[in-house]
Tab-separated table of C-alpha atoms in Angstrom:
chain	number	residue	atom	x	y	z
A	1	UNK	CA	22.259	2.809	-2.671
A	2	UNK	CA	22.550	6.657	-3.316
A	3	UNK	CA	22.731	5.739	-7.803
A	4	UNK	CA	19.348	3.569	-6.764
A	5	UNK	CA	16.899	5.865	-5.280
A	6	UNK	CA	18.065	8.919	-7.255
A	7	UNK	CA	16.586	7.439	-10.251
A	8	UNK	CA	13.449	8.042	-8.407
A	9	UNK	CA	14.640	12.015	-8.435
A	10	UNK	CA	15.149	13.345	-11.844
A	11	UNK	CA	15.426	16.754	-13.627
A	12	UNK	CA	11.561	17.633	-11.768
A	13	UNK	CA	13.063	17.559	-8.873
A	14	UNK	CA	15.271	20.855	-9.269
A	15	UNK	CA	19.104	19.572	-9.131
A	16	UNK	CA	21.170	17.690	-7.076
A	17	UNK	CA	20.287	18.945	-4.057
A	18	UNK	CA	16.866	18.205	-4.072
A	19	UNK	CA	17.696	14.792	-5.731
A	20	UNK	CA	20.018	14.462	-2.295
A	21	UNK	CA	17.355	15.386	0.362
A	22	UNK	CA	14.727	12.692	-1.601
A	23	UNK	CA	17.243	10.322	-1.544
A	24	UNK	CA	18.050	11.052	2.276
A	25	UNK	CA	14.467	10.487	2.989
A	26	UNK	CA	14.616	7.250	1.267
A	27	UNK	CA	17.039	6.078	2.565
A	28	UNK	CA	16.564	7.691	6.268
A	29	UNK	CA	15.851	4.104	8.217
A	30	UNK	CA	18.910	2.689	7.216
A	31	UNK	CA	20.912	5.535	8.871
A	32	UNK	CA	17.998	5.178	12.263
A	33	UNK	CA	16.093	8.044	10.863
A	34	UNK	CA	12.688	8.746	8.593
A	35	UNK	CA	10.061	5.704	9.119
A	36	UNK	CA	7.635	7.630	8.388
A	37	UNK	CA	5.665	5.902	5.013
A	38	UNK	CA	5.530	7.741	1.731
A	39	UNK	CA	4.305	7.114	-1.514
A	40	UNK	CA	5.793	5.836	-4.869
A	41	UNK	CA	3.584	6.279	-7.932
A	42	UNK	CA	5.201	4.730	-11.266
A	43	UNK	CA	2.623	5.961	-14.112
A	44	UNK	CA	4.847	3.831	-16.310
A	45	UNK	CA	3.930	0.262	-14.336
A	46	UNK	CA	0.588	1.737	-13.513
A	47	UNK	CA	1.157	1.274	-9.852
A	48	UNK	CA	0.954	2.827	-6.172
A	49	UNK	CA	3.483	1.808	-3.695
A	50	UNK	CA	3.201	2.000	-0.058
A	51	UNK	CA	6.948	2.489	0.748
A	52	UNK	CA	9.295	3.298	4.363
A	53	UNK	CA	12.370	4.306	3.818
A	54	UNK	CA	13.707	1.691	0.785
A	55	UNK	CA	11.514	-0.968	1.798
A	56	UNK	CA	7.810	-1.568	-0.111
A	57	UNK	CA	5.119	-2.262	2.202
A	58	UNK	CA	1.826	-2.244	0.014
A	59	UNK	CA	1.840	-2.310	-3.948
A	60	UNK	CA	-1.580	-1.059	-5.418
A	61	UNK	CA	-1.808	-2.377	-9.275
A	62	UNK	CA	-3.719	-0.901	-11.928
A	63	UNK	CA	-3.880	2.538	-11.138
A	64	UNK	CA	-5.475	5.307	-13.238
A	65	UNK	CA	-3.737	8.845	-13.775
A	66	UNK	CA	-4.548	11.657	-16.296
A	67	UNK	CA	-5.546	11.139	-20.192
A	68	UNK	CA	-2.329	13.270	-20.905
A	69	UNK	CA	-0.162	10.486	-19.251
A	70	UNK	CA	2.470	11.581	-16.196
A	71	UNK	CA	4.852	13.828	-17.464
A	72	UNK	CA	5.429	17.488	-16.437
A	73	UNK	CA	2.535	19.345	-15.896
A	74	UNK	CA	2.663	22.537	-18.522
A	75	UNK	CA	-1.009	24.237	-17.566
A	76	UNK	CA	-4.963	23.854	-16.388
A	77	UNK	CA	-6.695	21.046	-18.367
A	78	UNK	CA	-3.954	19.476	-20.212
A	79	UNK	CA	-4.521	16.660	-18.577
A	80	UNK	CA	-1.416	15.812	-17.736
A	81	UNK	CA	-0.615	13.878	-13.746
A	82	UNK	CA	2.061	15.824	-12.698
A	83	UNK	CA	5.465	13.999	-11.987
A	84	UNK	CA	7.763	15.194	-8.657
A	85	UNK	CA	7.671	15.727	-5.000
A	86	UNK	CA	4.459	16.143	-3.511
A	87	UNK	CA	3.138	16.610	0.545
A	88	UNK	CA	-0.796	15.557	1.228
A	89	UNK	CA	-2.040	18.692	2.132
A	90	UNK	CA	-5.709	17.931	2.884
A	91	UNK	CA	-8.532	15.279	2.702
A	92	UNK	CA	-11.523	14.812	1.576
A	93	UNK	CA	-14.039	11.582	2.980
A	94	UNK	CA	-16.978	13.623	1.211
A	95	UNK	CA	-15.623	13.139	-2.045
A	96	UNK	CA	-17.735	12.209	-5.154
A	97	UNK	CA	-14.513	10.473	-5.829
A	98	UNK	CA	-15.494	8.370	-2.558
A	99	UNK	CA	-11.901	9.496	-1.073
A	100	UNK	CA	-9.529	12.778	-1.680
A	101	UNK	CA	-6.104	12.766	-1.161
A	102	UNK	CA	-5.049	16.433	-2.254
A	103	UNK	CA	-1.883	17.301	-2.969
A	104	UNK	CA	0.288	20.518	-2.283
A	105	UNK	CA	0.627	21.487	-5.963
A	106	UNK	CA	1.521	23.680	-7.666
A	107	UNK	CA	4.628	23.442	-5.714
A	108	UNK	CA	7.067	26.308	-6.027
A	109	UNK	CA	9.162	24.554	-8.705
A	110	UNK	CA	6.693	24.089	-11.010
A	111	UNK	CA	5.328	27.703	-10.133
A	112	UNK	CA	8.923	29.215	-11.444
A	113	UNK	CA	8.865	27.114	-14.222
A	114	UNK	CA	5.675	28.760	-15.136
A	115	UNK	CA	6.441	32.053	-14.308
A	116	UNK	CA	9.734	31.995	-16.495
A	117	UNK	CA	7.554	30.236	-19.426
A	118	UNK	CA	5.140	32.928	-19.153
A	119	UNK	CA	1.987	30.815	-18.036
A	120	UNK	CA	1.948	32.051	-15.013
A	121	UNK	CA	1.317	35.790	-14.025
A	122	UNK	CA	4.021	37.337	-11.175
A	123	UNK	CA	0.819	37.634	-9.711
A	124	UNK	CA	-0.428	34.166	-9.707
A	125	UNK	CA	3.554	33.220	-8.788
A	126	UNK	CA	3.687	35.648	-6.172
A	127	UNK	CA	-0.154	34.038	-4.420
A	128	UNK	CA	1.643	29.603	-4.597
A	129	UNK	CA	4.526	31.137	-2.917
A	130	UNK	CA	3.219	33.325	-0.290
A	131	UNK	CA	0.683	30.434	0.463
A	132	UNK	CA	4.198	27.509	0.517
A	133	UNK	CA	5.690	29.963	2.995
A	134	UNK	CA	2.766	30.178	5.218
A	135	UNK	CA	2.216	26.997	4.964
A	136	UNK	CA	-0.754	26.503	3.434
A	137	UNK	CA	-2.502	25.059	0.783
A	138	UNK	CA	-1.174	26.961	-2.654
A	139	UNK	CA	-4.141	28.299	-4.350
A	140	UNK	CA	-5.800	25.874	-7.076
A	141	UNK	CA	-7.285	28.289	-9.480
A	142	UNK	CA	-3.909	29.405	-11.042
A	143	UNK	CA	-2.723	28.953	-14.864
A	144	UNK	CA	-1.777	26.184	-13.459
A	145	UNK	CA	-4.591	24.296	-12.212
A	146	UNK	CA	-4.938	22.295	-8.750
A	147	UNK	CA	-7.405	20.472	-7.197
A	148	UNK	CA	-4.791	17.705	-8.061
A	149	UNK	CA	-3.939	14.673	-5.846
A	150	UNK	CA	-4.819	10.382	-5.189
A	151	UNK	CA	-8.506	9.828	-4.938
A	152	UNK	CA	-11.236	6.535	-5.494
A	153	UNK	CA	-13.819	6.076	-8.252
A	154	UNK	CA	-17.068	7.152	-5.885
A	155	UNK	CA	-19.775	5.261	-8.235
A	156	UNK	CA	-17.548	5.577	-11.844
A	157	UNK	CA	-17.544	2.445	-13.773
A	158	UNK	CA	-15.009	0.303	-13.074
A	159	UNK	CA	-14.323	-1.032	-16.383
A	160	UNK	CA	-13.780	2.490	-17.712
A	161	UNK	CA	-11.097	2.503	-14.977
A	162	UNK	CA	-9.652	-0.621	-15.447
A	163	UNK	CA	-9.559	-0.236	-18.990
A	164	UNK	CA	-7.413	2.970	-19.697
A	165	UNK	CA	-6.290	6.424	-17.780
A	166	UNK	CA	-9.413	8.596	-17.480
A	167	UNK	CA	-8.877	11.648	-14.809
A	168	UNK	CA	-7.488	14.911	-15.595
A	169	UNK	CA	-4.717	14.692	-13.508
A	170	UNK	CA	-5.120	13.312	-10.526
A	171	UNK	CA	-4.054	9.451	-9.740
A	172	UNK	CA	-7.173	6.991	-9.662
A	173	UNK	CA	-7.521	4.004	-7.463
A	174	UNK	CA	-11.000	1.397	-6.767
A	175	UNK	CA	-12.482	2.669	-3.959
A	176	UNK	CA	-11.180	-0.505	-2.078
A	177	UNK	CA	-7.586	0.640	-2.726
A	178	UNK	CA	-8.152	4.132	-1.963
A	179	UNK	CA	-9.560	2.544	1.630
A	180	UNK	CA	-6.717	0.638	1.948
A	181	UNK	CA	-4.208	3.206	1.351
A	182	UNK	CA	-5.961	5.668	3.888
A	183	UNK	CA	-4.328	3.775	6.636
A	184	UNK	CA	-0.457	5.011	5.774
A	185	UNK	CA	-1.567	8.064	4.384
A	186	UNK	CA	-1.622	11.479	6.565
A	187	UNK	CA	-1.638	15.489	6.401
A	188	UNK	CA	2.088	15.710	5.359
A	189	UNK	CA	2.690	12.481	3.440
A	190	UNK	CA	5.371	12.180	0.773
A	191	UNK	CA	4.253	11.630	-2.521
A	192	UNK	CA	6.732	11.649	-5.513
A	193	UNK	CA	5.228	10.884	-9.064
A	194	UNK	CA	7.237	9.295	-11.724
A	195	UNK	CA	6.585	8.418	-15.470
């Protein structure tokens, strides 16, 4: 069970123990703990899946995610849909995108990442974490972008979308999935983004 949800972990995740305590929250109902529902994106199968614990619940097909593809997220406007762990950390139902589902990025790993790369400033390193530890929202106007998260077309063409990734980052659905997926979707949400 453990060698089957860790593949859901990987290097993004920071290690084995962060690959332990996803794959404790996967795998939480089968031990009487963690129903709460969470999110699976697979940028590979172009998908969104509705998941508790192990189980699937609701599989959204055809999703849209960033020009640059899902892979790890280097800087602002490359385009790229970050991969890892992510919390929903605030909404938007006045989006031009018709729904916002933002995410807590740039999370702390990818904000030492940066900060040992040199993209990101002490400064700007020092602002994501003293925001994570408050928590709040991490600033989005970093090196490393923001403003990321799961969000509808509002009035974009839907044969654009259906036809190949267009956002620059974030993870597209048709406004009727987006509506659908409001239902299991809070403040506080799980989120974890894979290629």
């Amino acid at each position: 069970m453990i060698k089957n949800c860790c593949r859901y972990a990987g290097p993004w995740l920071g290690g084995w123990i962060a690959a332990a305590l996803l794959c404790l929250a996967i795998t939480g109902p089968a031990l009487g703990f963690g129903v709460e529902p969470w999110i699976l994106v697979d940028g590979g199968a172009a998908e969104l899946r509705v998941m508790r614990g192990r189980d699937t619940i609701e599989i959204l097909p055809n999703i849209s995610v960033g020009r640059g593809g899902v892979g790890y997220k280097a800087r602002q406007g490359d385009e790229v849909t970050p991969t890892g762990s992510f919390r929903v950390a605030w909404v938007n139902r006045d989006s031009p995108y018709h729904l916002f589902f933002g995410f807590d990025y740039p999370t702390r790993l990818y904000a030492e990442r940066a900060r040992h790369r040199k993209v990101l400033s002490d400064a700007e390193y020092r602002r994501i974490v003293d925001a994570l530890e408050r928590g709040e929202i991490p600033p989005q106007d970093t090196s490393l972008g923001g403003r990321l998260g799961i969000h509808g077309l509002g009035t974009g063409n839907a044969k654009i979308h259906a036809a190949f990734n267009w956002t620059s980052g974030c993870i597209a659905l048709t406004n009727e999935q987006v509506d659908r997926l409001a239902k299991w979707v809070r403040i506080g949400t799980l989120v974890v983004v894979t290629h």
